[in-house]
Protein backbone atom coordinates (compact mmCIF):
# COMPACT_ATOMS: atom_id res chain seq x y z
CA UNK A 1 0.00 0.00 0.00
CA UNK A 2 1.40 3.33 -1.00
CA UNK A 3 0.74 7.01 -1.43
CA UNK A 4 -1.14 7.91 -4.62
CA UNK A 5 1.04 10.06 -6.86
CA UNK A 6 -0.19 11.73 -10.05
CA UNK A 7 2.76 10.70 -12.21
CA UNK A 8 3.45 7.20 -10.90
CA UNK A 9 2.03 5.61 -14.07
CA UNK A 10 1.90 6.69 -17.69
CA UNK A 11 -1.44 7.94 -19.00
CA UNK A 12 -3.47 5.72 -21.31
CA UNK A 13 -4.47 7.13 -24.68
CA UNK A 14 -8.00 8.65 -24.70
CA UNK A 15 -8.74 7.19 -21.25
CA UNK A 16 -9.43 8.87 -17.92
CA UNK A 17 -9.82 7.09 -14.61
CA UNK A 18 -11.65 8.57 -11.67
CA UNK A 19 -11.61 7.30 -8.10
CA UNK A 20 -14.61 7.95 -5.85
CA UNK A 21 -13.79 7.63 -2.14
CA UNK A 22 -16.49 7.56 0.52
CA UNK A 23 -18.43 5.43 2.96
CA UNK A 24 -21.85 5.71 1.29
CA UNK A 25 -21.84 2.80 -1.20
CA UNK A 26 -25.22 3.57 -2.78
CA UNK A 27 -24.33 7.23 -3.27
CA UNK A 28 -20.94 6.41 -4.81
CA UNK A 29 -22.53 3.92 -7.19
CA UNK A 30 -25.21 6.44 -8.21
CA UNK A 31 -22.55 9.09 -8.87
CA UNK A 32 -20.44 6.63 -10.87
CA UNK A 33 -23.43 5.57 -12.96
CA UNK A 34 -24.34 9.17 -13.76
CA UNK A 35 -20.74 9.94 -14.75
CA UNK A 36 -20.61 6.93 -17.06
CA UNK A 37 -23.90 7.88 -18.76
CA UNK A 38 -22.41 11.14 -20.03
CA UNK A 39 -21.32 11.05 -23.64
CA UNK A 40 -17.66 11.91 -24.14
CA UNK A 41 -15.03 11.35 -26.80
CA UNK A 42 -12.68 9.51 -24.44
CA UNK A 43 -13.20 6.38 -22.38
CA UNK A 44 -14.07 7.06 -18.75
CA UNK A 45 -13.38 4.52 -16.03
CA UNK A 46 -14.65 4.95 -12.48
CA UNK A 47 -13.40 3.04 -9.46
CA UNK A 48 -14.98 3.08 -6.00
CA UNK A 49 -13.18 2.83 -2.64
CA UNK A 50 -14.30 3.15 0.96
CA UNK A 51 -10.93 4.59 1.99
CA UNK A 52 -7.29 4.92 1.02
CA UNK A 53 -4.65 3.52 0.70
CA UNK A 54 -5.45 1.32 -2.25
CA UNK A 55 -3.83 -2.11 -2.38
CA UNK A 56 -0.52 -2.17 -4.20
CA UNK A 57 -1.38 -3.72 -7.53
CA UNK A 58 0.70 -3.40 -10.68
CA UNK A 59 -2.44 -3.78 -12.81
CA UNK A 60 -4.20 -0.80 -11.20
CA UNK A 61 -4.69 2.01 -13.75
CA UNK A 62 -3.38 5.51 -13.32
CA UNK A 63 -5.80 7.65 -11.28
CA UNK A 64 -6.51 10.97 -13.00
CA UNK A 65 -9.06 12.40 -10.54
CA UNK A 66 -9.97 11.61 -6.93
CA UNK A 67 -13.39 12.64 -5.61
CA UNK A 68 -13.85 12.48 -1.84
CA UNK A 69 -17.55 12.20 -0.98
CA UNK A 70 -18.46 13.42 2.53
CA UNK A 71 -21.87 12.89 4.12
CA UNK A 72 -22.48 15.98 6.27
CA UNK A 73 -24.69 13.97 8.64
CA UNK A 74 -21.98 11.42 9.44
CA UNK A 75 -18.90 12.14 11.53
CA UNK A 76 -17.67 8.69 10.51
CA UNK A 77 -17.71 9.76 6.85
CA UNK A 78 -15.56 12.83 7.53
CA UNK A 79 -13.08 10.80 9.61
CA UNK A 80 -12.61 8.31 6.77
CA UNK A 81 -11.85 11.12 4.33
CA UNK A 82 -9.41 12.76 6.75
CA UNK A 83 -7.57 9.46 7.23
CA UNK A 84 -7.52 8.84 3.47
CA UNK A 85 -5.96 12.23 2.74
CA UNK A 86 -2.73 11.03 4.36
CA UNK A 87 -2.32 8.59 1.48
CA UNK A 88 -2.49 11.20 -1.30
CA UNK A 89 0.63 12.97 -2.51
CA UNK A 90 0.50 16.77 -2.14
CA UNK A 91 0.98 17.29 -5.89
CA UNK A 92 -2.38 15.55 -6.49
CA UNK A 93 -4.15 18.59 -5.06
CA UNK A 94 -3.25 20.70 -8.09
CA UNK A 95 -6.39 20.10 -10.14
CA UNK A 96 -6.80 16.38 -9.47
CA UNK A 97 -8.79 16.26 -6.22
CA UNK A 98 -12.39 17.24 -5.63
CA UNK A 99 -14.47 17.27 -2.44
CA UNK A 100 -18.19 16.63 -2.69
CA UNK A 101 -20.41 17.02 0.35
CA UNK A 102 -23.84 15.43 0.51
CA UNK A 103 -26.78 15.50 2.88
CA UNK A 104 -26.76 19.24 3.51
CA UNK A 105 -30.26 19.81 2.16
CA UNK A 106 -31.95 16.96 4.01
CA UNK A 107 -34.38 17.68 6.78
CA UNK A 108 -33.72 15.79 10.02
Tab-separated table of C-alpha atoms in Angstrom:
chain	number	residue	atom	x	y	z
A	1	UNK	CA	0.000	0.000	0.000
A	2	UNK	CA	1.400	3.332	-0.996
A	3	UNK	CA	0.737	7.011	-1.433
A	4	UNK	CA	-1.141	7.907	-4.620
A	5	UNK	CA	1.041	10.058	-6.859
A	6	UNK	CA	-0.188	11.735	-10.054
A	7	UNK	CA	2.759	10.705	-12.212
A	8	UNK	CA	3.445	7.203	-10.900
A	9	UNK	CA	2.030	5.614	-14.067
A	10	UNK	CA	1.902	6.685	-17.685
A	11	UNK	CA	-1.445	7.938	-18.999
A	12	UNK	CA	-3.475	5.724	-21.306
A	13	UNK	CA	-4.470	7.132	-24.684
A	14	UNK	CA	-8.004	8.647	-24.697
A	15	UNK	CA	-8.744	7.195	-21.255
A	16	UNK	CA	-9.430	8.874	-17.925
A	17	UNK	CA	-9.823	7.088	-14.605
A	18	UNK	CA	-11.646	8.574	-11.666
A	19	UNK	CA	-11.614	7.301	-8.101
A	20	UNK	CA	-14.615	7.952	-5.845
A	21	UNK	CA	-13.787	7.634	-2.142
A	22	UNK	CA	-16.494	7.561	0.518
A	23	UNK	CA	-18.435	5.430	2.964
A	24	UNK	CA	-21.852	5.712	1.286
A	25	UNK	CA	-21.842	2.799	-1.203
A	26	UNK	CA	-25.216	3.571	-2.777
A	27	UNK	CA	-24.334	7.234	-3.274
A	28	UNK	CA	-20.944	6.406	-4.814
A	29	UNK	CA	-22.528	3.922	-7.191
A	30	UNK	CA	-25.213	6.437	-8.206
A	31	UNK	CA	-22.554	9.093	-8.867
A	32	UNK	CA	-20.438	6.633	-10.866
A	33	UNK	CA	-23.432	5.571	-12.955
A	34	UNK	CA	-24.341	9.173	-13.762
A	35	UNK	CA	-20.740	9.941	-14.747
A	36	UNK	CA	-20.611	6.929	-17.061
A	37	UNK	CA	-23.897	7.881	-18.758
A	38	UNK	CA	-22.407	11.141	-20.026
A	39	UNK	CA	-21.316	11.050	-23.644
A	40	UNK	CA	-17.655	11.909	-24.136
A	41	UNK	CA	-15.029	11.354	-26.803
A	42	UNK	CA	-12.683	9.507	-24.439
A	43	UNK	CA	-13.199	6.378	-22.378
A	44	UNK	CA	-14.068	7.060	-18.748
A	45	UNK	CA	-13.384	4.524	-16.034
A	46	UNK	CA	-14.654	4.953	-12.482
A	47	UNK	CA	-13.402	3.040	-9.459
A	48	UNK	CA	-14.977	3.078	-6.001
A	49	UNK	CA	-13.180	2.828	-2.644
A	50	UNK	CA	-14.297	3.155	0.957
A	51	UNK	CA	-10.930	4.585	1.993
A	52	UNK	CA	-7.290	4.918	1.018
A	53	UNK	CA	-4.650	3.517	0.696
A	54	UNK	CA	-5.446	1.317	-2.254
A	55	UNK	CA	-3.832	-2.115	-2.381
A	56	UNK	CA	-0.521	-2.170	-4.202
A	57	UNK	CA	-1.379	-3.721	-7.535
A	58	UNK	CA	0.700	-3.399	-10.676
A	59	UNK	CA	-2.441	-3.778	-12.808
A	60	UNK	CA	-4.198	-0.802	-11.200
A	61	UNK	CA	-4.694	2.011	-13.747
A	62	UNK	CA	-3.384	5.511	-13.321
A	63	UNK	CA	-5.796	7.645	-11.276
A	64	UNK	CA	-6.514	10.968	-13.000
A	65	UNK	CA	-9.058	12.400	-10.536
A	66	UNK	CA	-9.969	11.615	-6.928
A	67	UNK	CA	-13.390	12.643	-5.611
A	68	UNK	CA	-13.851	12.484	-1.840
A	69	UNK	CA	-17.554	12.203	-0.978
A	70	UNK	CA	-18.461	13.418	2.526
A	71	UNK	CA	-21.871	12.892	4.125
A	72	UNK	CA	-22.482	15.976	6.275
A	73	UNK	CA	-24.685	13.966	8.643
A	74	UNK	CA	-21.984	11.415	9.435
A	75	UNK	CA	-18.896	12.142	11.527
A	76	UNK	CA	-17.673	8.689	10.509
A	77	UNK	CA	-17.708	9.756	6.847
A	78	UNK	CA	-15.559	12.826	7.532
A	79	UNK	CA	-13.077	10.800	9.605
A	80	UNK	CA	-12.612	8.311	6.770
A	81	UNK	CA	-11.852	11.125	4.326
A	82	UNK	CA	-9.411	12.757	6.750
A	83	UNK	CA	-7.569	9.462	7.228
A	84	UNK	CA	-7.524	8.838	3.472
A	85	UNK	CA	-5.964	12.233	2.738
A	86	UNK	CA	-2.735	11.030	4.362
A	87	UNK	CA	-2.318	8.594	1.475
A	88	UNK	CA	-2.490	11.201	-1.302
A	89	UNK	CA	0.629	12.968	-2.508
A	90	UNK	CA	0.503	16.767	-2.141
A	91	UNK	CA	0.978	17.293	-5.886
A	92	UNK	CA	-2.376	15.547	-6.494
A	93	UNK	CA	-4.152	18.585	-5.056
A	94	UNK	CA	-3.251	20.704	-8.086
A	95	UNK	CA	-6.392	20.099	-10.136
A	96	UNK	CA	-6.800	16.385	-9.474
A	97	UNK	CA	-8.786	16.260	-6.218
A	98	UNK	CA	-12.392	17.242	-5.626
A	99	UNK	CA	-14.467	17.267	-2.438
A	100	UNK	CA	-18.194	16.628	-2.689
A	101	UNK	CA	-20.412	17.024	0.350
A	102	UNK	CA	-23.841	15.428	0.512
A	103	UNK	CA	-26.780	15.501	2.881
A	104	UNK	CA	-26.758	19.245	3.515
A	105	UNK	CA	-30.257	19.807	2.164
A	106	UNK	CA	-31.946	16.963	4.014
A	107	UNK	CA	-34.381	17.677	6.781
A	108	UNK	CA	-33.720	15.791	10.022
